[in-house]
C-alpha positions as CSV (number, residue, x, y, z in Angstrom):
1,M,-100.9,35.9,-37.8
2,W,-101.3,39.3,-36.1
3,E,-99.5,37.9,-33.0
4,I,-96.6,36.6,-35.2
5,F,-96.4,40.0,-37.0
6,V,-96.2,41.8,-33.6
7,A,-93.5,39.4,-32.4
8,V,-91.4,39.8,-35.6
9,V,-91.6,43.6,-35.5
10,L,-90.6,43.7,-31.8
11,G,-87.8,41.3,-32.5
12,I,-86.5,43.5,-35.3
13,V,-86.6,46.5,-32.9
14,E,-84.7,44.5,-30.3
15,G,-82.1,43.3,-32.7
16,L,-81.5,46.8,-34.1
17,T,-81.3,48.5,-30.7
18,E,-79.9,46.0,-28.2
19,F,-76.3,46.9,-28.7
20,A,-76.6,50.4,-30.0
21,P,-76.6,52.9,-27.0
22,V,-80.3,53.8,-27.5
23,S,-82.1,51.3,-25.2
24,S,-83.7,48.3,-26.7
25,T,-86.1,47.8,-23.8
26,G,-87.1,51.5,-24.1
27,H,-87.8,51.1,-27.8
28,M,-89.8,47.9,-27.4
29,I,-91.9,49.6,-24.7
30,I,-92.5,52.6,-26.9
31,F,-93.4,50.5,-30.0
32,D,-95.5,48.1,-28.0
33,D,-97.4,50.6,-26.0
34,L,-98.1,53.0,-28.9
35,L,-98.7,50.5,-31.7
36,F,-99.3,46.9,-30.6
37,Q,-100.4,46.5,-26.9
38,S,-99.1,43.0,-26.7
39,K,-100.4,42.8,-23.1
40,E,-103.8,42.5,-24.7
41,L,-102.8,39.3,-26.5
42,F,-101.4,37.2,-23.7
43,G,-101.5,39.4,-20.5
44,Q,-99.1,41.9,-18.9
45,Q,-96.8,39.3,-17.3
46,V,-96.2,37.4,-20.5
47,A,-95.8,40.7,-22.5
48,N,-93.1,42.0,-20.0
49,T,-91.3,38.7,-20.1
50,F,-91.4,38.6,-23.9
51,K,-89.5,41.9,-24.0
52,I,-86.8,40.3,-21.9
53,V,-86.7,36.8,-23.3
54,I,-86.3,37.8,-27.0
55,Q,-83.0,39.3,-25.9
56,L,-81.8,35.7,-25.9
57,G,-81.8,36.0,-29.7
58,S,-79.5,38.9,-29.5
59,I,-77.3,37.1,-27.0
60,L,-76.9,34.2,-29.4
61,A,-75.7,36.6,-32.0
62,V,-73.1,38.0,-29.6
63,V,-71.9,34.5,-28.8
64,I,-71.4,33.7,-32.4
65,I,-69.6,36.9,-33.2
66,F,-67.4,36.7,-30.1
67,R,-67.1,32.9,-30.1
68,E,-63.2,33.0,-30.0
69,R,-63.2,35.4,-27.1
70,F,-65.7,33.3,-25.1
71,L,-63.8,30.1,-25.8
72,S,-60.7,31.9,-24.4
73,L,-62.6,33.1,-21.3
74,L,-63.8,29.6,-20.6
75,G,-60.4,28.1,-21.1
76,L,-61.5,26.1,-24.1
77,K,-59.1,27.6,-26.5
78,K,-55.4,26.5,-26.8
79,E,-53.2,29.3,-25.7
80,T,-49.7,29.7,-24.3
81,T,-49.2,30.7,-20.7
82,K,-48.2,34.2,-21.7
83,E,-51.3,34.6,-23.8
84,K,-53.5,33.5,-20.9
85,Q,-51.8,36.0,-18.6
86,T,-52.3,38.9,-21.0
87,K,-55.9,38.2,-22.0
88,L,-59.1,39.4,-20.4
89,K,-60.0,37.1,-17.6
90,L,-63.4,35.6,-16.6
91,S,-62.9,37.0,-13.1
92,Q,-62.8,40.5,-14.6
93,V,-66.0,39.9,-16.4
94,F,-67.6,38.7,-13.2
95,V,-66.4,41.8,-11.3
96,G,-68.1,43.9,-14.0
97,L,-71.3,41.9,-13.7
98,L,-71.6,41.8,-9.9
99,P,-73.0,45.3,-9.1
100,A,-75.9,45.1,-11.7
101,G,-76.6,41.5,-10.8
102,I,-77.0,42.4,-7.1
103,F,-79.2,45.5,-7.7
104,G,-81.2,43.6,-10.4
105,L,-82.1,40.9,-8.0
106,L,-83.0,43.3,-5.3
107,F,-85.2,45.6,-7.4
108,E,-86.5,43.3,-10.1
109,D,-90.1,43.2,-8.8
110,Y,-90.2,47.0,-8.4
111,I,-88.8,47.6,-11.9
112,D,-91.3,45.2,-13.5
113,E,-94.3,46.7,-11.7
114,H,-93.5,50.4,-11.8
115,L,-90.8,51.3,-14.5
116,F,-92.1,49.5,-17.6
117,S,-93.9,52.6,-19.0
118,I,-93.3,55.2,-21.7
119,N,-92.9,58.1,-19.2
120,T,-90.0,56.3,-17.4
121,V,-88.4,55.4,-20.7
122,L,-88.4,59.0,-21.8
123,I,-86.6,60.0,-18.6
124,G,-84.0,57.3,-19.2
125,L,-83.5,58.3,-22.8
126,V,-82.8,61.9,-22.0
127,V,-80.7,61.4,-18.9
128,G,-78.7,58.6,-20.6
129,A,-78.1,60.9,-23.6
130,F,-76.5,63.5,-21.3
131,L,-74.2,60.9,-19.8
132,M,-73.1,59.9,-23.3
133,I,-72.4,63.5,-24.3
134,A,-70.4,63.9,-21.0
135,A,-68.4,60.7,-21.8
136,D,-67.3,62.0,-25.2
137,F,-66.4,65.4,-23.7
138,V,-64.3,63.7,-20.9
139,Q,-62.5,61.6,-23.5
140,K,-61.3,64.7,-25.4
141,K,-59.7,65.9,-22.2
142,R,-57.8,62.8,-21.4
143,T,-55.5,60.2,-23.1
144,V,-56.9,56.8,-24.1
145,T,-55.1,54.3,-22.0
146,T,-57.0,51.1,-22.8
147,E,-57.1,50.2,-26.5
148,T,-58.2,46.5,-26.2
149,V,-60.3,44.5,-23.8
150,D,-57.2,42.6,-22.8
151,K,-55.8,45.8,-21.2
152,I,-58.8,46.3,-19.0
153,T,-58.0,46.4,-15.2
154,Y,-60.1,45.0,-12.3
155,K,-60.7,48.6,-11.2
156,Q,-62.1,49.6,-14.6
157,A,-64.2,46.5,-14.7
158,L,-65.8,47.3,-11.3
159,M,-66.4,50.9,-12.2
160,V,-68.0,50.0,-15.5
161,G,-70.2,47.5,-13.5
162,L,-71.3,50.2,-11.1
163,I,-72.2,52.5,-13.9
164,Q,-74.1,49.6,-15.6
165,C,-76.6,49.7,-12.7
166,L,-78.1,52.8,-14.3
167,S,-79.3,50.6,-17.1
168,L,-81.8,48.9,-14.7
169,W,-83.9,52.0,-15.4
170,P,-85.7,51.3,-18.7
171,G,-84.6,53.6,-21.4
172,F,-81.2,54.3,-19.9
173,S,-79.6,51.6,-22.1
174,R,-77.1,48.9,-20.9
175,S,-74.7,49.6,-23.7
176,G,-75.1,53.3,-23.4
177,S,-74.2,53.3,-19.7
178,T,-71.3,50.8,-19.9
179,I,-69.8,52.3,-23.1
180,S,-70.0,55.8,-21.5
181,G,-68.5,54.5,-18.3
182,G,-65.7,52.7,-20.2
183,V,-64.8,55.8,-22.2
184,M,-64.7,58.0,-19.1
185,L,-62.3,55.5,-17.6
186,G,-59.8,55.7,-20.4
187,M,-61.0,53.0,-22.9
188,N,-61.5,53.8,-26.6
189,H,-65.1,53.4,-27.9
190,R,-64.4,50.0,-29.5
191,T,-62.9,48.5,-26.4
192,A,-65.7,49.8,-24.2
193,S,-68.2,48.3,-26.8
194,D,-66.5,44.9,-26.8
195,F,-66.5,44.7,-23.0
196,T,-70.1,45.7,-23.0
197,F,-71.1,43.0,-25.4
198,I,-69.1,40.3,-23.5
199,M,-70.8,41.3,-20.2
200,A,-74.2,41.4,-21.9
201,V,-74.3,37.6,-22.5
202,P,-74.4,36.4,-18.9
203,I,-76.4,39.3,-17.5
204,M,-79.0,39.1,-20.2
205,A,-79.2,35.3,-20.1
206,G,-79.6,35.5,-16.3
207,A,-82.4,38.1,-16.5
208,S,-84.2,36.2,-19.2
209,G,-83.9,32.9,-17.3
210,L,-85.1,34.5,-14.0
211,S,-88.1,36.1,-15.8
212,L,-89.0,32.8,-17.4
213,L,-89.0,31.0,-14.1
214,K,-90.9,33.7,-12.3
215,N,-93.7,33.9,-14.9
216,W,-93.7,30.3,-16.1
217,E,-97.3,29.8,-14.8
218,Y,-98.6,32.4,-17.2
219,F,-97.3,30.7,-20.4
220,T,-99.5,28.6,-22.7
221,L,-98.8,26.8,-25.9
222,D,-100.7,29.6,-27.7
223,A,-97.9,32.0,-26.7
224,L,-95.0,29.8,-27.9
225,P,-95.1,30.8,-31.6
226,F,-95.1,34.5,-30.4
227,F,-91.8,33.9,-28.5
228,I,-90.2,31.8,-31.2
229,A,-90.9,34.4,-33.9
230,G,-89.5,37.2,-31.7
231,F,-86.4,35.2,-30.9
232,I,-85.6,34.4,-34.5
233,S,-86.1,37.9,-35.8
234,A,-84.1,39.4,-33.0
235,F,-81.2,37.0,-33.7
236,I,-81.0,37.6,-37.4
237,V,-81.2,41.4,-37.1
238,A,-78.7,41.5,-34.2
239,L,-76.2,39.4,-36.1
240,I,-76.1,42.1,-38.8
241,S,-76.4,45.2,-36.6
242,I,-73.7,44.2,-34.1
243,K,-71.1,44.0,-36.9
244,F,-72.2,47.3,-38.3
245,F,-72.1,49.0,-34.9
246,L,-68.6,47.8,-34.1
247,A,-67.3,49.0,-37.4
248,L,-68.9,52.4,-36.8
249,I,-68.5,53.3,-33.1
250,N,-64.9,54.4,-33.1
251,K,-65.7,56.8,-36.0
252,V,-68.9,58.4,-34.9
253,K,-68.5,58.0,-31.1
254,L,-71.5,58.6,-28.8
255,V,-72.9,62.1,-29.4
256,P,-74.9,61.2,-32.6
257,F,-76.7,58.4,-30.6
258,A,-77.3,60.9,-27.8
259,I,-78.9,63.4,-30.1
260,Y,-81.1,60.7,-31.6
261,R,-82.2,59.7,-28.1
262,I,-83.1,63.3,-27.2
263,V,-85.0,63.9,-30.5
264,L,-86.9,60.6,-30.1
265,A,-87.9,61.5,-26.5
266,A,-89.1,64.9,-27.7
267,V,-91.1,63.5,-30.6
268,I,-92.8,60.8,-28.4
269,Y,-93.6,63.4,-25.7
270,F,-95.0,66.1,-27.9
271,V,-96.7,64.0,-30.5
272,F,-98.1,61.1,-28.4
273,L,-98.2,62.3,-24.8
């Protein structure tokens, strides 16, 4: 029962933080290393993979919330020629995914072996927070030119994809980096968030699948309930938190999340380290 409790709590942490710009991976590493030590339950490889695989629960929540958008991207929704021409294209999503996909494949082993620690997470939290503050500052100085994801250009998609590479550092936050990048490039916060969530599905599914294949030999039937419990709790909580975040982001913008990240990093450093 302890293993299930740990999985549920980490799943809740994942669901609450995956799409807020605060770093879900960073929060799971902090909670796990300070409170649970899940590596003592099933080994380091399975513990690291768990932190990635339960993101599939959050992915499923995104697919459900954005199901009409994904049907459109895949050409499975009936639309007029004009509608198809003015909608966000699958090729634009691919352009946004390409940089992080390449860098993720090149440096995956190094990241798994050297960057999954509290110290690296604290660095990512603070540096990412300053990027978010800079993004809100830049937006105040320029006019918003992109008010929906259907207005995103290939150049914007590529630039957001390049900025997304920063999120490979645990604690930096995928949504934090991509929303900040989108805002700096002329998107409003909701548009940048929508594009972030759409891109999250293939890149998170790919990372989870790759990690599963790589560490398949370390899995046992004993660990299966651990993964299932984490997946379910992450899915349910993400379903609620995504809707809340999307309703909130255009109102509060990024600075409050940045302040939270800096305060969290300071508390962890001075209290625990």
